[in-house]
Each structure stands twice: as structure tokens, then as C-alpha cells.
Coordinates of C-alpha atoms in Angstrom, one line a residue:
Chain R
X281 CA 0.0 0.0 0.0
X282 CA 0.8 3.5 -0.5
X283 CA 2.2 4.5 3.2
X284 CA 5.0 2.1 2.6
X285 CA 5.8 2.2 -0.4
X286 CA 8.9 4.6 -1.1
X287 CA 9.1 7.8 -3.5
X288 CA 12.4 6.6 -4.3
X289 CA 13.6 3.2 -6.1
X290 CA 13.6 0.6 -4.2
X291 CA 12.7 -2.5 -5.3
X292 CA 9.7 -4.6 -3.3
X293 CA 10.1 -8.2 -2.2
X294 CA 13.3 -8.7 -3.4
X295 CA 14.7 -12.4 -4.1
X296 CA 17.7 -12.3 -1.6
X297 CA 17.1 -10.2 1.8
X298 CA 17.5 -6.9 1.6
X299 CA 18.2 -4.6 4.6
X300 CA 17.6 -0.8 5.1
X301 CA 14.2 -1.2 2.6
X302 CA 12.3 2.3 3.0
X303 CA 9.2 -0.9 3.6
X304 CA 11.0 -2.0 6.9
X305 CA 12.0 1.5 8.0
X306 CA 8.8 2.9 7.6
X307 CA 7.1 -0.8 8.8
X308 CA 8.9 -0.4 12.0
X309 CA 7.5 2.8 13.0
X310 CA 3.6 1.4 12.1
X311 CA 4.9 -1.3 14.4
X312 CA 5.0 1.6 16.9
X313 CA 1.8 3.2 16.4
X314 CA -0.8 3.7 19.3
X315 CA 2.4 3.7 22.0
X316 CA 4.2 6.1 23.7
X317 CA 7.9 6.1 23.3
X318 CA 9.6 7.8 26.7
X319 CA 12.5 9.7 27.0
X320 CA 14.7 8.1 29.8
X321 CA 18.6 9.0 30.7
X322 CA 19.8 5.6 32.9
X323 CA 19.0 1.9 32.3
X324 CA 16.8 1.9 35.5
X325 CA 14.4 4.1 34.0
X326 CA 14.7 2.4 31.1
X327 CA 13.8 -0.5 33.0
X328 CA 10.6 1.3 34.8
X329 CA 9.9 2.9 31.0
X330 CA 9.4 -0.6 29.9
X331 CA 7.7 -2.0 32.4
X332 CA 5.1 0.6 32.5
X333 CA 4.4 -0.9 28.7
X334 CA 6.2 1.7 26.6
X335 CA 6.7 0.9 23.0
X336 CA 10.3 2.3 23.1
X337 CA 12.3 4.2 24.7
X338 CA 14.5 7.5 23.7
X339 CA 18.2 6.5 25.3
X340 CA 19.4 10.8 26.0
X341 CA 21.9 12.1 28.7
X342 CA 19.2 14.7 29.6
X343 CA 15.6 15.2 29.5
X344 CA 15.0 18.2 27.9
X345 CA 13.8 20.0 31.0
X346 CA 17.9 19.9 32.2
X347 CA 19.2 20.6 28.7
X348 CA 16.6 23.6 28.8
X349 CA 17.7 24.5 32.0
X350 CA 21.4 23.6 32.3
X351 CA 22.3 25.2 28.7
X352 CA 25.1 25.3 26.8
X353 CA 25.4 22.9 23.7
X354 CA 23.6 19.7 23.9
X355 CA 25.4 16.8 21.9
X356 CA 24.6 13.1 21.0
X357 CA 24.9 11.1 24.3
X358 CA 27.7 8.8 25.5
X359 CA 28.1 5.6 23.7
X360 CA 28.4 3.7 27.0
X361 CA 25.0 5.1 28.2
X362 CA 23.5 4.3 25.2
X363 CA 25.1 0.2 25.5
X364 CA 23.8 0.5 29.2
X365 CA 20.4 1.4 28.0
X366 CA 20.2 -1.5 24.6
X367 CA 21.4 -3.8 27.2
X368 CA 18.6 -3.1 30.2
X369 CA 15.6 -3.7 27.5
X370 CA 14.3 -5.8 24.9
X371 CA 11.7 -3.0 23.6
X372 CA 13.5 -0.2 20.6
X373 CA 15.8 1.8 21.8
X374 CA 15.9 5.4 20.0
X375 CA 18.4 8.2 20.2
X376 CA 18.8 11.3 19.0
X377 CA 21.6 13.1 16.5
X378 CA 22.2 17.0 16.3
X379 CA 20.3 18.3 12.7
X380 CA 23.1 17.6 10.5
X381 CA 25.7 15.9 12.3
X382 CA 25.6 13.2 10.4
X383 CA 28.8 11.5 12.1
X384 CA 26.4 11.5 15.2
X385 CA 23.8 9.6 13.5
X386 CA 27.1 6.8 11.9
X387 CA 28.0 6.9 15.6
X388 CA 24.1 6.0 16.5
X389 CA 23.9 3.7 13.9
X390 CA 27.0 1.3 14.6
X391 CA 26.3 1.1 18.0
X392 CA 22.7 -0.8 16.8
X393 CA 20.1 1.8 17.7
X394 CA 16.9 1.1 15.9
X395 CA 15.9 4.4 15.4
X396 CA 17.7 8.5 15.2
X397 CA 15.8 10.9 16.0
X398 CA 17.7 14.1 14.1
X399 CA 16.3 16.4 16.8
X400 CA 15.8 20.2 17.3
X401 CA 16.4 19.3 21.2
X402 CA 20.0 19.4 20.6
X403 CA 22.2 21.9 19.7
X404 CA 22.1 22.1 15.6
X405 CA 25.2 21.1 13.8
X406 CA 24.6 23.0 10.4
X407 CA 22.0 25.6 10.2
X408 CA 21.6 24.6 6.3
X409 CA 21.2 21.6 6.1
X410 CA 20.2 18.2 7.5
X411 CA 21.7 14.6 7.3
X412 CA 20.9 12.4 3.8
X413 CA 18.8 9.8 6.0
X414 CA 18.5 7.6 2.9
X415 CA 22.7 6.7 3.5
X416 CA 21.6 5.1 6.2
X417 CA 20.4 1.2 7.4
X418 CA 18.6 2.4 10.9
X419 CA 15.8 4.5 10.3
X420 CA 15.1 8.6 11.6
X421 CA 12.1 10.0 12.6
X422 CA 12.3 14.2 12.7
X423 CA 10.3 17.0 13.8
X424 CA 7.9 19.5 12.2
X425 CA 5.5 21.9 12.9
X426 CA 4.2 22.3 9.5
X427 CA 3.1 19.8 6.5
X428 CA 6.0 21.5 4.3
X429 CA 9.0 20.7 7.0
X430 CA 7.6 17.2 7.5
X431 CA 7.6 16.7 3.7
X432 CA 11.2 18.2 3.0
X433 CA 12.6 16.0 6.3
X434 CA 10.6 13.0 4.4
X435 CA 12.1 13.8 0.7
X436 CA 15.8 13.5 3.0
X437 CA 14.3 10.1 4.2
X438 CA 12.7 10.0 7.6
X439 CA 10.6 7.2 7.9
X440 CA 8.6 8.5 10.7
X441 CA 7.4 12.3 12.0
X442 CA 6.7 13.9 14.8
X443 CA 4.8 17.1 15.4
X444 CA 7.9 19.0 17.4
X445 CA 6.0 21.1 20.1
X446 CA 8.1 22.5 22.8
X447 CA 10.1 20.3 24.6
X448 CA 11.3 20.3 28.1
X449 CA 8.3 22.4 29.0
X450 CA 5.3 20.1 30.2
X451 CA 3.2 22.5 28.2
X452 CA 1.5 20.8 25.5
X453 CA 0.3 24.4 24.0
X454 CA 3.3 24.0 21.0
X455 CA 2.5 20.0 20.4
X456 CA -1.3 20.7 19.5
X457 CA -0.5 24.1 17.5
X458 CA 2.0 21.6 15.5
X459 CA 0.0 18.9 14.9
X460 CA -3.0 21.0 14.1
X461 CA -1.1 22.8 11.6
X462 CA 0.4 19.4 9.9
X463 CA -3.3 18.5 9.8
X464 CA -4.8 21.6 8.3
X465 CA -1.8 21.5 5.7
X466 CA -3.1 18.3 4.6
X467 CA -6.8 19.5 4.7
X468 CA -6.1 22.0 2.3
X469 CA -4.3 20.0 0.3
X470 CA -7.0 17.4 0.2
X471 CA -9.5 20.1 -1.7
X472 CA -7.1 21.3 -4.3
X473 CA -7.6 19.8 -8.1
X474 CA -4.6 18.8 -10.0
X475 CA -3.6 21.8 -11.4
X476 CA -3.2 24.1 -8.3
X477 CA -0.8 20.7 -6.3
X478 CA 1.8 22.3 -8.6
X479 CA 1.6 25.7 -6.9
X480 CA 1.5 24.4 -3.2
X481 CA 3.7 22.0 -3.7
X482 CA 6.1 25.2 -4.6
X483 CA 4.3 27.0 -1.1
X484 CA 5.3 24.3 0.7
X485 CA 8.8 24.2 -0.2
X486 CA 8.7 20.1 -0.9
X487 CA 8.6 17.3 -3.7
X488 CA 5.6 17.4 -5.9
X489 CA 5.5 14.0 -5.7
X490 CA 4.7 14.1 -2.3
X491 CA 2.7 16.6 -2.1
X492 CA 0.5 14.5 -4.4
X493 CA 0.6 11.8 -2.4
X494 CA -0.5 13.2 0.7
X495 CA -3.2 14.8 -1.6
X496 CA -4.5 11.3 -2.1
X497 CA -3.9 9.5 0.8
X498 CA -5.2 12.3 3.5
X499 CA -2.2 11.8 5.6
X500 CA 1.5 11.7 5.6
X501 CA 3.1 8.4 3.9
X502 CA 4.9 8.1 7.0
X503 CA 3.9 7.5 10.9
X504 CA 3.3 10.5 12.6
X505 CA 3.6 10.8 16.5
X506 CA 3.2 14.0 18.7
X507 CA 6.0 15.3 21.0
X508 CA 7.1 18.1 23.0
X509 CA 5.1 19.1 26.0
X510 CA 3.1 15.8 26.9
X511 CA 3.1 15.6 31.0
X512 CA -0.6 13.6 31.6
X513 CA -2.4 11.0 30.4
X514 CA -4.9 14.0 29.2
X515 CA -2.7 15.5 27.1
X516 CA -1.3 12.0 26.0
X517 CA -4.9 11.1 24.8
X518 CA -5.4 15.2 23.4
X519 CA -2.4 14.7 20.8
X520 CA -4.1 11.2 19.8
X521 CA -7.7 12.6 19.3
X522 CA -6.2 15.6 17.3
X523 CA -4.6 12.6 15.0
X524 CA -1.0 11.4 16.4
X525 CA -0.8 7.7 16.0
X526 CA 1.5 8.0 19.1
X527 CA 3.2 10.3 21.4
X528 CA 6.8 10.7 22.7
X529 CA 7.0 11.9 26.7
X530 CA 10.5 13.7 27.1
X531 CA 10.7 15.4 30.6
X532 CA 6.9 14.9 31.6
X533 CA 7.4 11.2 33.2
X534 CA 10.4 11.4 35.1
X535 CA 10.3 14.8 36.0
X536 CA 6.9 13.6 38.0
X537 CA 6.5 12.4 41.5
X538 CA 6.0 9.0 40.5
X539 CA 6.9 8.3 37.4
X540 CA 6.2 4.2 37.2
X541 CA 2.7 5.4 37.9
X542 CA 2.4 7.6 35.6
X543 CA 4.1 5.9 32.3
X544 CA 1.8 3.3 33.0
X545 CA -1.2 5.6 32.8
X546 CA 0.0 7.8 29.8
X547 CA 0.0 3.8 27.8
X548 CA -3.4 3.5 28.9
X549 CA -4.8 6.8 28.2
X550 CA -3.1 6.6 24.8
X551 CA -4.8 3.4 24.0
X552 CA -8.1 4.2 25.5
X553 CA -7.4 7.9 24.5
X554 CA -11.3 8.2 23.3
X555 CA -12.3 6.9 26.5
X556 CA -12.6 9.5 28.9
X557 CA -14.1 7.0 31.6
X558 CA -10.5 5.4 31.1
X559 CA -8.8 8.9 31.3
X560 CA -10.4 9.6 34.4
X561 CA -9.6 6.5 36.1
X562 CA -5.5 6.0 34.7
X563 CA -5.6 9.8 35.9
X564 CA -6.5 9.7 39.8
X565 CA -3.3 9.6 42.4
X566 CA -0.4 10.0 39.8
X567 CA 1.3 12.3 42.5
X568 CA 2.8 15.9 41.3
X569 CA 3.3 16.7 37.6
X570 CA 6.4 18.4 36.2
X571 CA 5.8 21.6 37.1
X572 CA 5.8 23.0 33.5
X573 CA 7.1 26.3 31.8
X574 CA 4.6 29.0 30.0
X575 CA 5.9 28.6 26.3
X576 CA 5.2 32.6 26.0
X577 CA 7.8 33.9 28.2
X578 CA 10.3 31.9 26.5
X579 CA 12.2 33.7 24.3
X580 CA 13.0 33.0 20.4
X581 CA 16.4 31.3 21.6
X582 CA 15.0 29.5 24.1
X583 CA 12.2 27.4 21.8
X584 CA 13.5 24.5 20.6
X585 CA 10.8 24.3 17.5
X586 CA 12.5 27.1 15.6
X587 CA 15.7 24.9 15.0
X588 CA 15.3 22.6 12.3
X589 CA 14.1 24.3 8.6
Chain W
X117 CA -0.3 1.5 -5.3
X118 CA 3.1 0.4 -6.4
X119 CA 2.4 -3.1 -5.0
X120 CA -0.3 -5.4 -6.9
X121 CA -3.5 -6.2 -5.1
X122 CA -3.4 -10.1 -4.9
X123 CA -5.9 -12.1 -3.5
X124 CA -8.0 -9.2 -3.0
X125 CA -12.6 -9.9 -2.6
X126 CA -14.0 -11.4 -5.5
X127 CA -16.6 -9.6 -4.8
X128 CA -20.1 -10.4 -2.6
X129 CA -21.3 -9.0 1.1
X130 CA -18.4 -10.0 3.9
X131 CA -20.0 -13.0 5.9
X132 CA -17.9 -13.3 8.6
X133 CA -16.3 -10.7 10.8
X134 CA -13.4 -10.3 11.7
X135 CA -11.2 -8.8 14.5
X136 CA -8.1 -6.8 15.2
X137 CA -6.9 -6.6 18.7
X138 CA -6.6 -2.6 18.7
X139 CA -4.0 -2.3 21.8
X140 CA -1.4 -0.9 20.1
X141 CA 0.6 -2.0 17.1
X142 CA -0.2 -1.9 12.9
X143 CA -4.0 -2.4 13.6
X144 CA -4.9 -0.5 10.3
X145 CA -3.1 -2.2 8.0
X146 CA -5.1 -5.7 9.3
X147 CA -8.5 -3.5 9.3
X148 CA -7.5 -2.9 5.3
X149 CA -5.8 -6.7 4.4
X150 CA -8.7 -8.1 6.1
X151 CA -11.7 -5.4 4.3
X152 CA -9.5 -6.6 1.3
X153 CA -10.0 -10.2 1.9
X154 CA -13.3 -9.9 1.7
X155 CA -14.1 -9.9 5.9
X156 CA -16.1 -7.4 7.9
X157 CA -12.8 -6.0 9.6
X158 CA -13.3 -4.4 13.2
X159 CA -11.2 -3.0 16.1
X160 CA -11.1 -5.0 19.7
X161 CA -9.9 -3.4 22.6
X162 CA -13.1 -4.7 25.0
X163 CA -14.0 -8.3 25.9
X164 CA -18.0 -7.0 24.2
X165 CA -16.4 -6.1 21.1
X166 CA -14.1 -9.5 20.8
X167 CA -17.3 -11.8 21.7
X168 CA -19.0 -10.1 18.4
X169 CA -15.7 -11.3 16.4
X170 CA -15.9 -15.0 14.2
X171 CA -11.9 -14.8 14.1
X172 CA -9.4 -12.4 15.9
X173 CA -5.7 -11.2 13.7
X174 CA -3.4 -10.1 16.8
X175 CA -1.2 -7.6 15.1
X176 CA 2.5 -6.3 14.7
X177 CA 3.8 -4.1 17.6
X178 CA 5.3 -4.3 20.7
X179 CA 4.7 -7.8 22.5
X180 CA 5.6 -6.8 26.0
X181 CA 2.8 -3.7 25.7
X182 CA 0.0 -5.5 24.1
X183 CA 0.4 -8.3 26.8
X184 CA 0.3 -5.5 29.5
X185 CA -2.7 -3.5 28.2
X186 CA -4.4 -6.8 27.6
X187 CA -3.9 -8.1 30.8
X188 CA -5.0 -4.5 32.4
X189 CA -8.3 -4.1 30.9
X190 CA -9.1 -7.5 31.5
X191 CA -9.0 -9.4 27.9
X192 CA -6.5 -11.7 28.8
X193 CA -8.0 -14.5 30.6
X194 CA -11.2 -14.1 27.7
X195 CA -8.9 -14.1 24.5
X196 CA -7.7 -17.8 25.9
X197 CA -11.1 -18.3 26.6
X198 CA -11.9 -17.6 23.0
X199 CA -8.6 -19.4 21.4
X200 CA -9.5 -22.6 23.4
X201 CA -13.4 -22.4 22.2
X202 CA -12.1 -22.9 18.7
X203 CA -12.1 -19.3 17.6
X204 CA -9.4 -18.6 14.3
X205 CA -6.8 -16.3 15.6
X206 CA -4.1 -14.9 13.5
X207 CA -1.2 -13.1 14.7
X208 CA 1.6 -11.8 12.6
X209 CA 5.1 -10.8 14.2
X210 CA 4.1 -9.8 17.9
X211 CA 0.7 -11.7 17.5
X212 CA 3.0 -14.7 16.8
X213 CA 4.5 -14.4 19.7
X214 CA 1.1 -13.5 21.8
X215 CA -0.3 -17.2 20.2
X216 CA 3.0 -19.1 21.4
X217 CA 2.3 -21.1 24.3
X218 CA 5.9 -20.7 25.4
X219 CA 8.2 -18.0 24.9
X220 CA 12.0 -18.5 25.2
X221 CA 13.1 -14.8 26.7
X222 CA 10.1 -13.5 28.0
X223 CA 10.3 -10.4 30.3
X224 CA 9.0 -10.4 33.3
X225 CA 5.0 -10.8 33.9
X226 CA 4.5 -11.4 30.2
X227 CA 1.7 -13.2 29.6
X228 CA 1.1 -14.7 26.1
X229 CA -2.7 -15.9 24.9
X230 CA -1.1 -19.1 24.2
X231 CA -3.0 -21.8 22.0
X232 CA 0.1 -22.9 19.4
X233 CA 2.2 -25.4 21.0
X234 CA 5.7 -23.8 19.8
X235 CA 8.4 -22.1 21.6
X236 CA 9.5 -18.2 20.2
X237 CA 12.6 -16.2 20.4
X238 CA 11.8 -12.9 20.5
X239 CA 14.0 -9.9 18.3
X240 CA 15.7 -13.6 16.7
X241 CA 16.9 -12.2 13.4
X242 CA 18.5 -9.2 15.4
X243 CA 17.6 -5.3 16.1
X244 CA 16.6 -2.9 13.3
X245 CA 19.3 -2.5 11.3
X246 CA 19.2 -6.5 10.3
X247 CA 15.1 -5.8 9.8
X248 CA 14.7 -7.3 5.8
X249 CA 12.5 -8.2 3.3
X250 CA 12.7 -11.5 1.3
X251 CA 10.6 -13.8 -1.0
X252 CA 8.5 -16.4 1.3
X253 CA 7.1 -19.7 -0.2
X254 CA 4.6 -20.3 2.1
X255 CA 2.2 -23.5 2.4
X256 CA -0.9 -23.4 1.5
X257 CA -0.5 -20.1 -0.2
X258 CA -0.8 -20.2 -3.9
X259 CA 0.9 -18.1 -6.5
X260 CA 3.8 -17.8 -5.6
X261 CA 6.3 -16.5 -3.1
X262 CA 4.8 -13.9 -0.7
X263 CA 7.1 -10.6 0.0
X264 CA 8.0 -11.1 3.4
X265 CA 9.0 -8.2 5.8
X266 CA 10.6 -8.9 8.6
X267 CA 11.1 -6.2 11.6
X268 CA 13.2 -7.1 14.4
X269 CA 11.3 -10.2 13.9
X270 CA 10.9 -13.7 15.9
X271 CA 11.3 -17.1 14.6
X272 CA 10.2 -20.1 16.0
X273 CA 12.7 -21.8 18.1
X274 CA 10.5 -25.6 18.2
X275 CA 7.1 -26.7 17.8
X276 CA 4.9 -29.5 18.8
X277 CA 3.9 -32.2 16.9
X278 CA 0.1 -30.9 16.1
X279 CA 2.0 -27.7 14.7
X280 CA 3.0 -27.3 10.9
X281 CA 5.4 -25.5 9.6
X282 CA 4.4 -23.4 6.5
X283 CA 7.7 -21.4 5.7
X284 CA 10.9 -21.4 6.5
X285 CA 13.6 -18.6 6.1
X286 CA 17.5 -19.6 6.9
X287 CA 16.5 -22.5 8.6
X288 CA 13.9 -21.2 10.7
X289 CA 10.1 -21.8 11.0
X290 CA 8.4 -18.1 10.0
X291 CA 5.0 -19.3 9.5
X292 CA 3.1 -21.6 11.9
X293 CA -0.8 -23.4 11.5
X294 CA -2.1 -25.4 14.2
X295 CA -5.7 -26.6 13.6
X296 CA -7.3 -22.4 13.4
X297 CA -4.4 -20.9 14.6
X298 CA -2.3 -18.9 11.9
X299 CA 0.8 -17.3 13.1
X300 CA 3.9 -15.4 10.5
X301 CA 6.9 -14.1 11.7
X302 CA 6.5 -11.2 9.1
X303 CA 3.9 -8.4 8.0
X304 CA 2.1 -9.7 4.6
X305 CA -0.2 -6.4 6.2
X306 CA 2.3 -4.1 5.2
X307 CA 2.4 -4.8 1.5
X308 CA -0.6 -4.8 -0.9
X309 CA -0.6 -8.9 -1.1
X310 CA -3.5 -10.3 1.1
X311 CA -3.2 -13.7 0.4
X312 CA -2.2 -14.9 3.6
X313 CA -5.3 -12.9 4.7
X314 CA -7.4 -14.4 2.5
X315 CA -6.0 -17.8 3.9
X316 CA -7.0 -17.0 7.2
X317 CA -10.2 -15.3 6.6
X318 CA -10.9 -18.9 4.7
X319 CA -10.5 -20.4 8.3
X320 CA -12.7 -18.1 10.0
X321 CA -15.7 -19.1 7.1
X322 CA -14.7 -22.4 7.6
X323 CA -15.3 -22.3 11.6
X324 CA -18.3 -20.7 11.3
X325 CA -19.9 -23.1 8.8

């Protein structure tokens, strides 16, 4: 079908195994879909994320609350904590690359990650351009916070989106202004004829050929996930009902008074996430939230969202 | 569509109805190979919803979080109640390793419906970057080789005698039957073939005749 098969040529059901397909990059992100991946910095959390029944976790030296608040520049994590991390669970483990460092992401790679996320969380390594994702075997899911960004990261070969939010806030004001305006994007595009893809396809700043296809299909040929500001099960279960197929939790779990308690709740909500008797009852006596930032008194340098192009 | 549409409804009203355990995982993709196949195709996250089902396809996803969600809302104990009743199950990747009675490296507290007297290694051909696609004869399938994709996938480690082996890839069992019990190591949901679907949603009419 149409969400897996590639814009690019590669060839389908191939006589000798093939690996690095854009059908098993982008099939192991459907494998994903209707879970929450969590952000976690140690194996023990790890450990707790998985238990709790995430569907992966994000291996990162930080949650982005610290990187927000310790500053400086934020850099792929240490290879060791990443080993320590593959080694404490048997679910995905994800981890992120600076926007165009693609040494990073080589780095992720050979030490067997299953999936880069090229993320606006980190300090950008080139404010041109990012990595060519299609050099590469493991697969990258990337931000956006409009149809045109998720479209030019998919045309560089990310097999899987997020709406980007702002993370490290517990605000999930950013995630639902991003994900509404991916939607709207395709909306629009939905009710234009032929002639006029042409011209938004030029608005948009991406491949024709995409554009078309989100055109037809009514949604991205990739899986798209929410992120940045999730910190409840309510929000968790927001993103879903706006149309994420899943949701990434940075700082919002272990920033928490109990965060066991919690993971296991934001997995429930997100499954029952059109449920509210569910919602109600995963939601009682999870203990103190991360206390959260206001996204408006952060200034342009501070928001993560605006890196990445 | 890039990929043809083999095996696709000849046409006719679905008579039988089928389920997708909706916990997490590629539930759409069933929903469509099974509407495809000529089934009515619906979600199942509630026991209500999976006593209205003729057959039940567990999907791909994560098996440690569809066991926990299905033992939290309560559908464990009445999927195995289902399974052992006769119902047709099919499960491709995780849902293979939800129908194995035993698996090798389970984590701890996870529970599998059980039903197909085999043991599973889970993640056996390796993490994502050894994730592949290759051409799968498979049993009972006609036609020709299906595309298989395989995604951090299991194989089957042994089986019982009652269980037959429908394909094999380096070695390794990748598609199971036991009696109406259908389980793949790889995602024929993922590509435009629904043959195997088709095969399966022949089991369900067949139960229900």
C-alpha cells in the first residue's frame, strides 16, 4: 500500500534479503503506532519505562527540562549510556543526533540503535542543512511543525514524523499548535484539483511527488507521532484525538513524582485515548506533575521548535 | 499503489467478521488486508467487542505492551477463553508471539494468549538494522512467493507435533498453522498482497460453517 511504499527506487520483495528497505524502515515505526515512546537518561528508568508498557524508549543524557535548563550545547549522548540502555531492555531503543551531524547519527547507527531521531532538542550542527537519511540502514524519525517541514525531512528520508511542540516544557500548548497545523496542511491540500498541487507544492517548499501523495492519501506516507510538551495522560490522549498515532513523553514522566505510575497511565490513556471514563480513572493519584514552563515567556532562543528548517 | 493487489474480494457482502486486537501495534493495516479479503474487519480493545468477532488477527507491535494492556483491561484471561473455544486467531510478528504457548526470553509478567504449542525467540533475526525483506514460499499459499517483511522479527525456536510449519527462512520456521491458529513471523499487512489474509479469513468461514 501506499504509506510504505517509497518515493524513491527501491525494489519490493526482493529475491535475496534486503536490509535498510524504506518498507521496513517505515514498517517499524507502524509497528510503533498507538504507543508512547519515553525519553529516559539511565537503564533503571529504562527499566521502569518498559515496564510501565512503553513501545520504546529515547536513550538521552538529559531530559530536555535539564538541557533547557542547564544550557550550553547539547550533543549526542555517551556511547556507554546508550550500550547501558540497549542492554537493560528488549523494547526499541531510540536516540537522537544533532540536525546535520551526520557522524552522530554513523555513531548511533553502529552502536545498533533502531531508530535516530535528528532532533531540534540538541544543539544544531549546520543551520543549512540536515543529514541524507536515505545513507543510512537504521531509520530517523524528525520534527515539524508544519506539513512543508515534514515533507522536505521525508524527501531527506525519515521514515517516521513527529509534530515537534516545545520540549522540556510540560506545556503541551506547541504539540497541539504543531499537529494542528500538519493537519490543516493536509486539509487544504485534500481540496485542491490537479492543477493548483503544482503551486502548493512550490508553497510548501517540498517534492511534488509528495505533495501528491499526501493529496490522495489524506495523511503523511509516514507515521506521525506527537512530541514536546506531553506531561498527563490527558494530554497524552489530546495529541491522539487531534490525530497522532502515538506520542513521545521527554521530561513529563520522570520529572513527576512517580513516574512508574504515571508511564503506566500515559500507555493507557493513549490506548483508551477516546475513552474518557478510562482517562479519568488511569488519571487519579499519579502524584505531582512536572511543574511545566509558559511557552510565552520563552524567548525565540529558548524554543526549541525554531531549529530545524 | 506500487504493490499489486493479490488475492483481493472477488466480490459479494463479507460474511464473517473479523477482528483486530486494537491495543497498540499496525492495527490498520489488518483492518484494510482483512476489508481486502473480503471480511467485515473491526477494532477489539473490549472483551464485548471481541465476543462479536468469528476470528481475531493479533497484530505487529510491541509484544511486552500488548500483553500489559491486555492483561490491564481484563481481555487476557477471555482471549484464551476464545482461542481454546475454537475461535481462528491470527497473529503476525508480535501476535506470533502473543499465540505461542511458550516464549524463550520472556520479560517479566509477560503473559502470552497461548493456543500454538511452539516455543519463540523474540527480536531472533537481530535489532533494526538486520530488519529485511525477502521472498517467502509459504504453504498453502498459492501463486507464488509472498514478500515477506521482517522487523526485528521472531522465529520459532520448536514446535509440537500438532503444529505445521508453513515457511521457512535460513533455517527457521516463520509461519506456523495449528488446527485455526495462523501465526507469520513477518507483515504480509504491510504490503498490498492479502493472500495470507485471504488464507485466514478462509479459516474463519470455515469455523463458522
Amino acid at each position: 500500500m501506499s504509506s510504505t511504499s517509497p518515493s524513491t527506487s527501491e525494489t519490493a520483495g526482493a529475491p535475496t534479503p534486503e536490509t535498510g528497505t524504506a518498507r521496513v524502515k517505515r514498517g517499524m515505526a507502524e509497528q510503533l503506532k498507538g504507543g508512547v515512546i519515553m525519553d529516559v537518561v539511565t537503564p533503571e528508568q529504562a527499566k521502569i519505562a518498559e515496564d510501565a508498557g512503553a513501545v520504546a524508549v529515547m536513550a538521552l543524557e538529559r531530559v530536555p527540562a535539564d538541557i533547557r535548563k542547564d544550557g550550553g550545547v547539547a550533543r549526542m549522548s555517551d556511547p556507554d549510556m546508550i550500550e547501558g540502555i540497549i542492554n537493560a531492555v528488549s523494547i526499541p531503543v531510540m536516540a537522537k543526533s544533532r540536525i546535520g551531524h551526520f557522524v552522530e547519527a554513523q555513531v548511533l547507527q553502529a552502536l545498533g540503535v533502531d531508530y535516530i531521531d535528528e532532533s531540534e532538542v540538541l544543539t544544531p550542527a549546520d543551520e543549512v542543512n540536515h543529514s541524507d537519511k536515505w545513507a543510512f540502514t537504521t531509520p530517523f524519525v524528525c520534527g515539524a511543525t508544519n506539513l512543508g517541514e515534514a515533507l522536505r525531512r521525508i524527501a531527506e528520508g525519515a521514515a517516521m514524523i513527529r509534530s515537534k511542540g516545545e520540549a522540556g516544557t510540560g506545556n503541551v500548548v506547541e504539540a497541539v499548535r504543531h499537529l494542528r497545523q500538519i493537519r490543516g496542511d493536509i486539509a487544504r491540500l485534500r481540496g485542491l484539483d490537479n492543477n493548483e498541487l503544482y503551486a502548493a507544492a512550490k508553497e510548501l517548499r517540498a517534492p511534488y511527488e509528495l505533495v501528491k501523495e499526501v493529496a490522495e492519501l489524506g495523511r503523511l506516507p509516514v507515521v506521525l507521532f506527537s512530541a514536546g510538551g506531553v506531561a498527563t495522560p490527558a494530554d497524552a490522549a489530546l495529541m491522539r484525538q487531534l490525530g497522532a498515532e502515538g506520542v513521545f513523553v521527554g521530561s513529563g514522566i520522570f520529572k513527576s513524582g512517580d513516574p512508574a505510575k504515571r508511564a503506566a497511565a500515559i500507555v493507557k490513556a493513549t490506548t483508551f485515548y477516546d475513552d474518557p471514563k478510562v482517562i479519568a480513572d488511569v488519571s487519579r493519584g499519579l502524584g505531582e506533575a512536572m511543574v511545566g514552563i509558559n511557552c510565552d515567556t520563552l524567548t525565540d532562543s529558548e524554543r526549541f521548535a525554531g531549529r530545524g528548517w | 499503489m506500487t504493490t499489486p493487489d493479490i488475492g483481493g474480494a472477488t466480490g459479494g457482502g463479507a460474511d464473517v467478521t473479523v477482528g483486530v486486537l486494537a491495543l497498540q501495534g499496525d492495527v490498520r493495516e489488518h483492518l484494510a488486508a482483512l476489508t481486502a479479503a473480503g471480511a467485515e474487519a473491526r477494532p477489539v480493545r473490549r472483551p464485548e467487542e471481541l465476543a462479536e468477532a468469528d476470528g481475531l488477527v493479533i497484530p505487529g507491535g510491541e509484544s511486552t505492551t500488548i500483553s500489559k494492556l491486555a492483561t490491564a483491561f481484563g481481555l487476557l484471561e477471555p482471549l484464551r477463553e476464545r482461542v481454546r473455544s475454537g475461535m481462528p486467531a491470527y497473529g503476525s510478528c508480535a501476535g506470533m508471539i502473543m499465540l505461542a504457548d511458550k516464549i524463550l526470553d520472556p520479560r517479566a509478567g509477560q503473559e502470552t494468549i497461548g493456543g500454538i504449542d511452539m516455543i519463540v525467540r523474540r527480536n531472533a533475526f537481530g535489532r533494526q538494522n538486520e530488519s529485511f525483506e525477502a521472498a517467502v514460499e509459504v504453504a498453502g499459499v498459492e501463486g507464488g512467493p509472498v514478500e515477506g517483511v521482517f522487523i526485528r522479527a521472531p522465529w520459532v525456536e520448536s514446535t509440537g507435533a500438532e503444529v505445521e510449519e508453513l515457511a521457512v527462512v535460513d533455517g527457521r520456521a516463520v509461519a506456523v498453522r495449528q488446527g485455526r491458529l495462523l501465526a507469520t513471523a513477518f507483515h504480509p499487512e504491510l504490503t498490498g498482497d492479502h493472500r495470507v489474509h485471504r488464507l485466514f479469513v478462509d479459516m474463519v468461514r470455515a469455523s463458522v460453517m
